[in-house]
Every structure is written in C-alpha cells, then in structure tokens.
Amino acid sequence: MLWTLSCFWACSDKDDGISPRGMLQIYGRSYDLTSGVIWQNNPNIVTSTVPYVWEDKYVDDGGNEVSDRIEGFETGDERVETGNFLLSLYEEGLVFNEVLETAKGKAACICFHLASPDINRLVPGKYVFDESKKAHTFFGYCSSEYNTQESVRPAAFAAGEVMVEEVGEDYRIVFRCETSVGGEISGEYFGKLDFCRVSQVNSMEYKDISLAGLMEKVKITSWYSDVFIKMVYGSLMETMGITSVDDFAEMMGLEADNGRYFDVENSVEDYDLGYNGISLFSLTTGLGQLVSDASKKPELIDLALLWDKTKSTFCFESPIRVRRWVGHDDKYNFPCHTIYMNAPADFSDADFENLNAETFSFTITEEKVEIPIQDFQPSYVFFQTGKGVQGVIKIISWVPENVQVRVDAFMGGMIGDRIPINSALLMEIKCPAVVANPQIR
C-alpha cells in the first residue's frame, strides 16, 4: 500500500481562523480534524486460543442417532502482554476533558485501538488490521456525527493500515481503512495529541451473583378460576346437568388446588428452554444472562451452570456444551470451552480475600464439578475460560426451586400458568479484570 502525505493542515479556509490539523474522509466526504487524544488503558493480555471441537450426540425426534460437530475454542500455551492504546482523532465539536477522562460534544471522529509492543508507550510504526490484539495490530471505529449525549452506532473497520510517526513533540498519523460494509475511510493528521491514562481496575470482584441451574425440561401447568370454567364450560355443564364446578373439574380430570384448577393433561413440556433461568455468565459484562439473550453475542459467555433434578445437584458446565440442554439447537452454540476444578482443600477464605491481579495463576486440571444440595457446604471452584482468564468462584448458599404464578384476566375470569423458578446458587467471582474498552472515546 502506497502512503502519501499532503500538507493541507498548513492553511485553513475556515472563517473562524482555526486551522485544521488533518482531514478525515468517510465515504468520500471530508471532515477537518482539529484535535486528538492517546488514551492508555490496561495492557492487553493476549492468550493464544486453539480450536476445540465437541461432538453433541443424541437421538432426535425420529429416533435417529445424531452427532453434531460443534466448533469452538480453548486456551493455548502462549501468553503475552501488549500496550492497549486508543488513538482518537476529532473534528471540531468534540472536546477532551482530562479531569473527567472523556471527550464531550458532537462531531465526526475516528478511533484506533492500537496494540503496541511496549505496554508503557505507543510505539511508532505501522499497525495492520487484526482483532487479535497482538503487537502492531489495530481495530477501530468511526462516525461522521458522533454525539456523546446520544446512542450512536459507529462503523467498524474490517481492513486497513495505520501509520504512527513521532515528529518532535507532535505526531503524524496516516490511515486508510475499509469498513465492514465495504466503505473507504482515509485521512491524515499532524500535530499535538493529548494523553490520558484511563483509570481502570486490574482485578474484578463480582458480588451478589445469583446463577440459576439450567434445567433440561421445564413443565408449566395451566390453571383456571371458577369464573373462567363456568364461562367456558357453562353450556356443557348445563347440558350434563352438573352445577358444581368441583364435580365438573373432577370429571374432566382437572385438579383442584386452593380454589384454582390445574389442567394436568394440557401442561406444556419443554417450555421455551431459551428462557429457562439466568444460567450463563459473562466476565466482560459482569452479568448473568438467559440462554436466549446470550445467543445474540455467544462469544461473550464464559460460565454456565446446570441443575440435575434427579440428583438434586448443581453442575458447572462449559458453555460450548450448553446446547444439549436446550434442544440441541444451533442458535444456542456458545464457542468458549471453560474448564473447572474444585479448589484444593487448603484454599481458605483468607486466600480468596487476598486474591489480586498478580495471584491469578493456578494449575487447573479439568474435572466435573458438582455442588450437591444435600449436606450443602460453602466451597470454592477454580476455572479457566477458553480465552485464558483464570478465576475463583465462591459458592455461598443455594436457593431451592420455586413456582411463579402468571395470571391473565379474561372477561371476568382468570387463566394463568404455574412456572417453575430454577434452583440457584448465590456466589461471588474474582478474576483479573476483563475490561471492554469503549468503541469510541
């Protein structure tokens, strides 16, 4: 790729007398760049990943034996750190605030997430597009009308190069990129760049987590009030000469419970398993998620929890194997292979309290980790995600399965469902900080 520089920043056509320091072209339209910031974030921890293949074997509805090949990833042996720098270039209208560690306003901007070979400074040189965060790679975003007061979806890059050059106390930045939809982004900048070390934690502690055990089957029972039964079946009751709702319910196979009637034969088996309990957890977002919601960004899921109703036991599971519990459905393919291990017997509460970014380095051997509720005891579980993040789960207590009653009024009568609420574990999690830098800052 041939890089050329045009010294258009030396003069200005602006009436206000402010000279642009550079030019940004987005899909052929030009914007003056007047300022920029280098944001230093926590170093990137780049752990190699290798392919992981799991065979989901089961018998389908037709009685056929099926083996689905599910491709994901697990951690490899390589681990390096790279400098995590965000280079932002702004059109007039976006203003850097050093105290608040942010830029405010509305204008065009472009941001490059640069992986420097030096964790302490942005090393000059050529950076090529690659989302691996390895040294001398970048990914980035741009927007022709970014607004810090509104939700704006910037365009993401899919290819390109960025040249970074130090000229005394100034910087020369030259870039040519392509967006994910094929649009061309190019430009140059020469001048001063502000610097900001972003305040970020090195380790994370997630407290008050309630993670439900995913169940393979959920049974919902429909119920009807006396008024509803009379309204729907009144004519039939008159024809049959029955005046008692209880007698009619017994004859029709409806089970009475506290004045409401549960339609056993019309129960729903395998109720939408994608909504079966908040059983998945993402270290990036710090949130537990339903399977159905997590399927929108499956690569972010790191931990999973199952509930074996027959054995009354919780079981930690690798996300890539979750699909077998939700109908073997391709939309629930989570690629990360996480391994778990019971903590050594001598791992204490004090050890957990003293964990920090420098002490997360365990030798973890994959084993089946089960938490039985019979004679339940608080415990600790070690884990390692497919991205190489190691952490410790503190199991504090458990919550038994419960039932939620959903009610709908219908012309004076009521109809509803009894929906099981999954058993859950209450826990805390500690691990090195998994910080998602903003796309644009």
Short mmCIF file of C-alpha atoms in Angstrom, two decimals:
data_model
loop_
_atom_site.label_atom_id
_atom_site.label_comp_id
_atom_site.label_asym_id
_atom_site.label_seq_id
_atom_site.Cartn_x
_atom_site.Cartn_y
_atom_site.Cartn_z
CA MET A 1 0.00 0.00 0.00
CA LEU A 2 1.41 3.41 -1.00
CA TRP A 3 1.17 6.12 1.63
CA THR A 4 1.29 9.79 0.63
CA LEU A 5 1.08 12.92 2.73
CA SER A 6 -0.50 16.21 1.75
CA CYS A 7 0.32 19.26 3.82
CA PHE A 8 -3.22 20.59 3.85
CA TRP A 9 -3.02 21.40 7.55
CA ALA A 10 -0.70 24.36 6.92
CA CYS A 11 -3.53 26.65 5.89
CA SER A 12 -7.23 27.00 6.53
CA ASP A 13 -10.37 28.01 4.69
CA LYS A 14 -12.33 28.31 7.93
CA ASP A 15 -13.78 31.74 8.70
CA ASP A 16 -13.08 31.36 12.43
CA GLY A 17 -9.35 31.25 11.89
CA ILE A 18 -8.87 27.79 13.42
CA SER A 19 -6.51 25.76 11.28
CA PRO A 20 -7.39 22.12 10.79
CA ARG A 21 -4.55 19.70 11.61
CA GLY A 22 -5.82 16.93 9.38
CA MET A 23 -8.53 15.55 7.20
CA LEU A 24 -10.87 12.58 7.57
CA GLN A 25 -12.67 11.19 4.55
CA ILE A 26 -15.71 9.00 5.22
CA TYR A 27 -17.28 7.52 2.09
CA GLY A 28 -15.85 10.40 0.02
CA ARG A 29 -16.99 13.24 2.30
CA SER A 30 -14.31 15.29 4.06
CA TYR A 31 -14.14 16.43 7.70
CA ASP A 32 -11.45 18.62 9.29
CA LEU A 33 -9.59 17.02 12.19
CA THR A 34 -8.57 19.58 14.81
CA SER A 35 -7.51 17.55 17.86
CA GLY A 36 -6.70 14.11 19.13
CA VAL A 37 -6.04 12.07 22.26
CA ILE A 38 -3.97 9.00 23.08
CA TRP A 39 -5.80 7.02 25.78
CA GLN A 40 -3.73 4.45 27.66
CA ASN A 41 -5.72 1.52 29.05
CA ASN A 42 -4.70 -1.57 30.99
CA PRO A 43 -2.38 -3.78 28.91
CA ASN A 44 -3.89 -6.37 26.61
CA ILE A 45 -3.35 -9.90 27.88
CA VAL A 46 -3.15 -11.94 24.70
CA THR A 47 -3.60 -15.64 25.30
CA SER A 48 -3.46 -17.91 22.32
CA THR A 49 -6.54 -19.94 21.55
CA VAL A 50 -6.68 -23.25 19.73
CA PRO A 51 -9.67 -24.95 18.11
CA TYR A 52 -11.86 -27.07 20.35
CA VAL A 53 -14.37 -29.48 18.85
CA TRP A 54 -17.19 -31.08 20.80
CA GLU A 55 -19.49 -33.80 19.46
CA ASP A 56 -23.09 -33.32 20.61
CA LYS A 57 -24.50 -36.86 20.41
CA TYR A 58 -28.21 -37.50 20.90
CA VAL A 59 -31.30 -39.24 19.50
CA ASP A 60 -33.61 -36.95 17.52
CA ASP A 61 -37.41 -36.96 17.45
CA GLY A 62 -37.35 -39.53 14.66
CA GLY A 63 -35.34 -42.00 16.74
CA ASN A 64 -32.16 -41.41 14.75
CA GLU A 65 -28.74 -41.18 16.40
CA VAL A 66 -27.23 -37.77 15.64
CA SER A 67 -23.76 -36.39 16.21
CA ASP A 68 -23.40 -32.63 15.66
CA ARG A 69 -19.85 -31.30 15.37
CA ILE A 70 -19.63 -28.05 17.35
CA GLU A 71 -16.51 -25.94 16.78
CA GLY A 72 -15.27 -23.57 19.45
CA PHE A 73 -12.01 -22.59 21.14
CA GLU A 74 -9.96 -23.26 24.24
CA THR A 75 -6.88 -21.58 25.67
CA GLY A 76 -3.47 -22.31 24.19
CA ASP A 77 0.01 -22.18 25.68
CA GLU A 78 1.14 -18.71 24.57
CA ARG A 79 0.54 -15.64 26.75
CA VAL A 80 1.91 -12.16 26.05
CA GLU A 81 1.05 -8.58 27.01
CA THR A 82 0.75 -5.68 24.57
CA GLY A 83 0.17 -2.00 25.13
CA ASN A 84 -3.51 -1.08 24.98
CA PHE A 85 -3.81 2.39 23.42
CA LEU A 86 -6.83 4.09 21.91
CA LEU A 87 -5.96 6.86 19.45
CA SER A 88 -8.89 9.22 18.90
CA LEU A 89 -8.97 11.99 16.28
CA TYR A 90 -11.75 14.58 16.46
CA GLU A 91 -13.43 17.15 14.28
CA GLU A 92 -14.10 20.49 15.97
CA GLY A 93 -17.06 19.98 18.28
CA LEU A 94 -15.62 17.16 20.37
CA VAL A 95 -13.58 18.45 23.32
CA PHE A 96 -11.24 16.46 25.55
CA ASN A 97 -11.77 16.77 29.31
CA GLU A 98 -8.72 15.45 31.16
CA VAL A 99 -10.35 15.57 34.62
CA LEU A 100 -13.39 13.54 33.53
CA GLU A 101 -11.27 11.28 31.30
CA THR A 102 -13.64 11.73 28.40
CA ALA A 103 -14.47 13.76 25.33
CA LYS A 104 -17.72 15.70 25.14
CA GLY A 105 -19.67 17.09 22.23
CA LYS A 106 -20.87 16.24 18.76
CA ALA A 107 -18.71 15.88 15.63
CA ALA A 108 -17.02 13.44 13.30
CA CYS A 109 -14.33 11.23 14.81
CA ILE A 110 -12.21 8.17 14.21
CA CYS A 111 -10.73 5.85 16.86
CA PHE A 112 -7.98 3.26 16.51
CA HIS A 113 -7.45 0.57 19.14
CA LEU A 114 -3.69 0.06 18.79
CA ALA A 115 -1.74 -2.86 20.29
CA SER A 116 1.73 -1.53 20.99
CA PRO A 117 4.73 -3.85 21.52
CA ASP A 118 5.55 -1.72 24.59
CA ILE A 119 2.90 -1.76 27.34
CA ASN A 120 4.05 1.65 28.61
CA ARG A 121 4.04 3.72 25.41
CA LEU A 122 2.60 3.86 21.92
CA VAL A 123 5.46 2.72 19.71
CA PRO A 124 5.62 4.45 16.29
CA GLY A 125 5.31 2.29 13.20
CA LYS A 126 2.79 0.53 11.00
CA TYR A 127 -0.26 -1.13 12.52
CA VAL A 128 -2.33 -3.54 10.44
CA PHE A 129 -5.95 -4.51 10.97
CA ASP A 130 -6.29 -7.60 13.15
CA GLU A 131 -8.56 -8.07 16.16
CA SER A 132 -6.08 -10.42 17.88
CA LYS A 133 -4.52 -7.53 19.89
CA LYS A 134 -1.07 -8.82 19.01
CA ALA A 135 1.74 -6.28 18.69
CA HIS A 136 1.40 -3.81 15.79
CA THR A 137 -2.25 -4.65 15.13
CA PHE A 138 -5.35 -2.48 15.41
CA PHE A 139 -9.10 -2.42 15.05
CA GLY A 140 -11.27 0.65 15.09
CA TYR A 141 -14.43 2.63 14.54
CA CYS A 142 -15.53 5.91 13.02
CA SER A 143 -18.61 8.10 12.93
CA SER A 144 -19.46 11.12 10.79
CA GLU A 145 -21.71 12.54 13.52
CA TYR A 146 -20.77 11.13 16.89
CA ASN A 147 -22.71 12.51 19.85
CA THR A 148 -21.65 11.82 23.42
CA GLN A 149 -25.18 12.58 24.63
CA GLU A 150 -26.88 10.03 22.40
CA SER A 151 -26.54 6.38 21.49
CA VAL A 152 -24.64 6.26 18.20
CA ARG A 153 -23.61 3.09 16.42
CA PRO A 154 -20.24 3.74 14.76
CA ALA A 155 -18.96 1.99 11.65
CA ALA A 156 -16.48 -0.82 12.36
CA PHE A 157 -13.32 -1.43 10.33
CA ALA A 158 -12.69 -4.73 8.58
CA ALA A 159 -9.31 -3.98 6.95
CA GLY A 160 -6.64 -1.32 6.70
CA GLU A 161 -3.39 0.15 7.97
CA VAL A 162 -2.41 2.98 10.29
CA MET A 163 0.99 4.70 10.29
CA VAL A 164 2.10 6.38 13.51
CA GLU A 165 5.12 8.71 13.44
CA GLU A 166 6.59 10.93 16.14
CA VAL A 167 7.89 14.29 14.90
CA GLY A 168 9.43 16.05 17.87
CA GLU A 169 6.55 16.60 20.29
CA ASP A 170 3.98 16.16 17.53
CA TYR A 171 2.54 13.12 15.77
CA ARG A 172 1.88 12.33 12.16
CA ILE A 173 -0.93 9.80 11.64
CA VAL A 174 -1.81 8.44 8.21
CA PHE A 175 -4.56 5.88 7.74
CA ARG A 176 -6.51 4.05 5.10
CA CYS A 177 -9.22 1.61 6.16
CA GLU A 178 -12.27 -0.22 4.94
CA THR A 179 -15.46 -0.69 6.94
CA SER A 180 -17.33 -3.94 7.39
CA VAL A 181 -19.76 -2.83 4.66
CA GLY A 182 -17.00 -2.03 2.17
CA GLY A 183 -16.83 1.75 2.63
CA GLU A 184 -13.47 3.53 2.33
CA ILE A 185 -12.12 5.60 5.22
CA SER A 186 -8.87 7.52 4.86
CA GLY A 187 -7.08 10.56 6.17
CA GLU A 188 -4.09 12.20 7.79
CA TYR A 189 -3.34 14.13 10.96
CA PHE A 190 -0.33 16.13 12.03
CA GLY A 191 0.02 17.92 15.33
CA LYS A 192 -0.29 17.63 19.06
CA LEU A 193 -2.05 14.73 20.75
CA ASP A 194 -3.24 14.95 24.33
CA PHE A 195 -2.52 11.99 26.59
CA CYS A 196 -4.73 10.38 29.22
CA ARG A 197 -4.06 7.35 31.41
CA VAL A 198 -7.52 5.87 31.87
CA SER A 199 -8.40 4.81 35.41
CA GLN A 200 -9.10 1.07 35.29
CA VAL A 201 -9.02 -1.71 37.86
CA ASN A 202 -6.62 -4.64 37.49
CA SER A 203 -8.85 -7.28 39.05
CA MET A 204 -12.58 -7.75 39.26
CA GLU A 205 -14.85 -8.95 42.04
CA TYR A 206 -18.41 -9.77 41.11
CA LYS A 207 -20.66 -9.88 44.17
CA ASP A 208 -24.28 -10.85 44.83
CA ILE A 209 -24.48 -13.16 41.82
CA SER A 210 -27.46 -15.47 41.60
CA LEU A 211 -26.91 -18.03 38.87
CA ALA A 212 -29.74 -20.47 38.15
CA GLY A 213 -29.17 -24.10 37.27
CA LEU A 214 -30.32 -24.67 33.69
CA MET A 215 -32.90 -27.47 33.55
CA GLU A 216 -33.30 -29.85 30.63
CA LYS A 217 -37.09 -29.84 30.93
CA VAL A 218 -39.49 -27.31 32.39
CA LYS A 219 -43.13 -28.17 32.98
CA ILE A 220 -45.69 -25.39 33.07
CA THR A 221 -49.15 -26.12 34.44
CA SER A 222 -52.12 -24.06 33.28
CA TRP A 223 -54.85 -23.09 35.75
CA TYR A 224 -58.35 -21.65 35.52
CA SER A 225 -60.56 -19.88 38.05
CA ASP A 226 -64.12 -20.93 38.91
CA VAL A 227 -65.47 -17.97 36.92
CA PHE A 228 -63.43 -18.93 33.86
CA ILE A 229 -64.57 -22.57 33.98
CA LYS A 230 -68.21 -21.54 34.25
CA MET A 231 -67.77 -19.04 31.42
CA VAL A 232 -66.06 -21.52 29.05
CA TYR A 233 -67.80 -24.75 30.07
CA GLY A 234 -71.11 -23.37 31.39
CA SER A 235 -73.21 -24.65 28.48
CA LEU A 236 -71.62 -28.09 28.69
CA MET A 237 -72.22 -28.20 32.45
CA GLU A 238 -75.92 -27.34 31.91
CA THR A 239 -76.27 -30.00 29.22
CA MET A 240 -74.72 -32.55 31.54
CA GLY A 241 -76.85 -31.35 34.43
CA ILE A 242 -73.81 -30.50 36.59
CA THR A 243 -73.97 -27.41 38.78
CA SER A 244 -70.85 -27.91 40.92
CA VAL A 245 -67.59 -26.67 39.48
CA ASP A 246 -65.71 -29.12 41.72
CA ASP A 247 -67.73 -32.06 40.36
CA PHE A 248 -67.20 -30.94 36.76
CA ALA A 249 -63.47 -30.42 37.33
CA GLU A 250 -63.11 -33.89 38.83
CA MET A 251 -64.98 -35.48 35.93
CA MET A 252 -62.86 -33.59 33.34
CA GLY A 253 -59.59 -34.52 35.03
CA LEU A 254 -58.90 -31.03 36.38
CA GLU A 255 -57.09 -30.99 39.70
CA ALA A 256 -58.36 -28.57 42.36
CA ASP A 257 -55.84 -26.57 44.36
CA ASN A 258 -56.85 -23.68 46.63
CA GLY A 259 -59.92 -22.98 44.53
CA ARG A 260 -57.96 -22.95 41.23
CA TYR A 261 -57.84 -25.76 38.74
CA PHE A 262 -54.70 -27.15 37.15
CA ASP A 263 -55.04 -28.69 33.71
CA VAL A 264 -52.63 -31.58 34.04
CA GLU A 265 -53.21 -33.05 30.56
CA ASN A 266 -52.59 -29.74 28.79
CA SER A 267 -49.32 -28.94 30.59
CA VAL A 268 -46.54 -27.65 28.40
CA GLU A 269 -43.42 -29.82 28.30
CA ASP A 270 -40.04 -28.33 27.41
CA TYR A 271 -41.30 -24.77 27.88
CA ASP A 272 -39.19 -22.42 25.74
CA LEU A 273 -35.84 -23.58 27.09
CA GLY A 274 -34.10 -20.44 25.88
CA TYR A 275 -35.84 -18.62 28.74
CA ASN A 276 -35.11 -21.31 31.31
CA GLY A 277 -33.32 -19.42 34.09
CA ILE A 278 -30.42 -16.94 34.18
CA SER A 279 -27.80 -19.67 33.98
CA LEU A 280 -24.96 -18.12 31.92
CA PHE A 281 -22.39 -15.52 32.99
CA SER A 282 -20.14 -13.12 31.09
CA LEU A 283 -16.95 -11.83 32.71
CA THR A 284 -16.87 -8.99 30.16
CA THR A 285 -20.26 -7.57 31.10
CA GLY A 286 -20.41 -8.88 34.66
CA LEU A 287 -23.99 -10.02 34.08
CA GLY A 288 -25.88 -13.27 34.23
CA GLN A 289 -27.97 -13.98 31.15
CA LEU A 290 -30.76 -16.15 29.83
CA VAL A 291 -29.69 -18.55 27.10
CA SER A 292 -31.96 -16.79 24.60
CA ASP A 293 -30.44 -13.37 25.33
CA ALA A 294 -26.87 -14.67 25.41
CA SER A 295 -27.29 -16.19 21.95
CA LYS A 296 -27.13 -12.66 20.48
CA LYS A 297 -23.42 -12.43 21.46
CA PRO A 298 -22.43 -16.04 22.18
CA GLU A 299 -18.70 -15.33 22.21
CA LEU A 300 -19.06 -13.30 25.44
CA ILE A 301 -20.31 -16.20 27.56
CA ASP A 302 -17.69 -17.65 29.93
CA LEU A 303 -19.51 -19.69 32.59
CA ALA A 304 -22.57 -21.94 32.69
CA LEU A 305 -24.47 -23.71 35.46
CA LEU A 306 -26.79 -26.75 35.19
CA TRP A 307 -29.31 -28.31 37.57
CA ASP A 308 -29.64 -32.08 37.72
CA LYS A 309 -33.10 -32.51 39.19
CA THR A 310 -32.74 -36.28 39.57
CA LYS A 311 -29.59 -35.99 41.68
CA SER A 312 -30.52 -32.60 43.26
CA THR A 313 -27.11 -31.31 42.23
CA PHE A 314 -25.71 -28.20 40.56
CA CYS A 315 -23.04 -28.79 37.92
CA PHE A 316 -20.71 -26.27 36.33
CA GLU A 317 -20.60 -26.70 32.57
CA SER A 318 -18.54 -25.47 29.65
CA PRO A 319 -20.60 -23.01 27.56
CA ILE A 320 -19.92 -24.97 24.36
CA ARG A 321 -21.83 -27.93 25.81
CA VAL A 322 -24.92 -25.96 26.83
CA ARG A 323 -26.76 -26.69 23.55
CA ARG A 324 -27.50 -30.26 24.63
CA TRP A 325 -29.67 -28.86 27.42
CA VAL A 326 -31.69 -26.56 25.17
CA GLY A 327 -32.93 -28.80 22.40
CA HIS A 328 -29.61 -29.29 20.54
CA ASP A 329 -30.42 -26.04 18.74
CA ASP A 330 -27.74 -24.34 16.62
CA LYS A 331 -28.88 -20.90 17.77
CA TYR A 332 -27.55 -21.83 21.21
CA ASN A 333 -23.98 -22.62 20.14
CA PHE A 334 -21.57 -20.92 22.55
CA PRO A 335 -17.94 -21.32 21.36
CA CYS A 336 -15.98 -20.91 24.62
CA HIS A 337 -14.69 -24.07 26.31
CA THR A 338 -14.25 -23.36 30.00
CA ILE A 339 -12.77 -25.89 32.42
CA TYR A 340 -13.46 -26.15 36.16
CA MET A 341 -11.75 -27.71 39.16
CA ASN A 342 -12.65 -27.97 42.84
CA ALA A 343 -10.32 -25.73 44.81
CA PRO A 344 -7.68 -27.53 46.92
CA ALA A 345 -8.84 -28.40 50.42
CA ASP A 346 -6.44 -25.87 51.96
CA PHE A 347 -7.79 -22.92 49.90
CA SER A 348 -9.23 -20.65 52.57
CA ASP A 349 -11.48 -17.63 52.94
CA ALA A 350 -8.34 -15.57 53.52
CA ASP A 351 -6.84 -16.84 50.26
CA PHE A 352 -9.96 -15.71 48.42
CA GLU A 353 -9.97 -12.29 50.09
CA ASN A 354 -6.30 -11.73 49.20
CA LEU A 355 -6.61 -12.58 45.51
CA ASN A 356 -5.41 -9.83 43.17
CA ALA A 357 -4.24 -9.39 39.59
CA GLU A 358 -0.81 -10.88 40.37
CA THR A 359 -2.05 -14.01 42.16
CA PHE A 360 -4.34 -15.48 39.50
CA SER A 361 -2.02 -18.20 38.29
CA PHE A 362 -3.23 -21.70 39.04
CA THR A 363 -2.61 -25.09 37.57
CA ILE A 364 -6.12 -26.18 36.66
CA THR A 365 -6.96 -29.74 35.71
CA GLU A 366 -10.39 -30.19 34.13
CA GLU A 367 -12.81 -32.15 36.28
CA LYS A 368 -16.55 -32.45 36.77
CA VAL A 369 -17.56 -30.00 39.48
CA GLU A 370 -20.84 -30.78 41.21
CA ILE A 371 -22.46 -28.93 44.10
CA PRO A 372 -24.95 -31.24 45.86
CA ILE A 373 -27.61 -29.59 48.00
CA GLN A 374 -27.74 -32.48 50.43
CA ASP A 375 -25.44 -31.55 53.32
CA PHE A 376 -24.61 -28.37 51.38
CA GLN A 377 -21.33 -26.71 52.33
CA PRO A 378 -19.89 -23.38 51.06
CA SER A 379 -16.96 -24.07 48.75
CA TYR A 380 -14.61 -22.68 46.11
CA VAL A 381 -14.26 -23.56 42.42
CA PHE A 382 -11.35 -22.67 40.13
CA PHE A 383 -12.00 -22.02 36.43
CA GLN A 384 -10.16 -21.16 33.24
CA THR A 385 -12.05 -19.81 30.23
CA GLY A 386 -11.24 -20.54 26.61
CA LYS A 387 -9.70 -17.07 26.46
CA GLY A 388 -7.23 -17.95 29.21
CA VAL A 389 -8.85 -15.99 32.03
CA GLN A 390 -8.45 -17.76 35.37
CA GLY A 391 -10.63 -17.06 38.37
CA VAL A 392 -12.22 -18.35 41.55
CA ILE A 393 -15.91 -18.83 42.33
CA LYS A 394 -17.01 -18.64 45.95
CA ILE A 395 -20.17 -20.72 46.49
CA ILE A 396 -22.04 -19.08 49.36
CA SER A 397 -25.52 -20.63 49.52
CA TRP A 398 -28.32 -22.00 47.39
CA VAL A 399 -31.96 -21.17 46.72
CA PRO A 400 -34.48 -24.03 46.20
CA GLU A 401 -36.73 -24.34 43.18
CA ASN A 402 -39.88 -22.27 43.45
CA VAL A 403 -43.00 -21.53 41.42
CA GLN A 404 -44.15 -18.29 39.84
CA VAL A 405 -47.87 -17.89 39.11
CA ARG A 406 -48.69 -15.89 35.98
CA VAL A 407 -52.24 -14.52 35.82
CA ASP A 408 -54.30 -13.08 32.94
CA ALA A 409 -57.82 -11.69 33.33
CA PHE A 410 -60.25 -12.84 30.67
CA MET A 411 -63.80 -11.41 30.60
CA GLY A 412 -64.23 -11.61 34.36
CA GLY A 413 -62.48 -14.92 34.70
CA MET A 414 -58.81 -15.71 35.20
CA ILE A 415 -56.41 -18.01 33.40
CA GLY A 416 -52.76 -18.43 34.06
CA ASP A 417 -49.72 -20.67 34.40
CA ARG A 418 -47.57 -22.02 37.17
CA ILE A 419 -43.96 -21.63 36.01
CA PRO A 420 -41.05 -23.29 37.84
CA ILE A 421 -38.29 -20.96 39.02
CA ASN A 422 -34.96 -22.74 38.77
CA SER A 423 -32.86 -23.56 41.80
CA ALA A 424 -29.94 -21.13 42.03
CA LEU A 425 -26.52 -20.72 43.58
CA LEU A 426 -25.52 -17.49 45.31
CA MET A 427 -21.88 -16.73 44.67
CA GLU A 428 -19.02 -14.29 44.25
CA ILE A 429 -16.40 -14.38 41.49
CA LYS A 430 -12.88 -12.97 41.42
CA CYS A 431 -10.65 -12.82 38.33
CA PRO A 432 -8.26 -10.47 36.53
CA ALA A 433 -10.15 -7.51 35.12
CA VAL A 434 -11.87 -8.27 31.84
CA VAL A 435 -12.41 -4.67 30.70
CA ALA A 436 -14.20 -3.89 27.46
CA ASN A 437 -12.86 -0.57 26.20
CA PRO A 438 -15.49 1.65 24.58
CA GLN A 439 -15.58 1.56 20.79
CA ILE A 440 -15.18 5.35 20.72
CA ARG A 441 -13.85 7.52 23.49
#
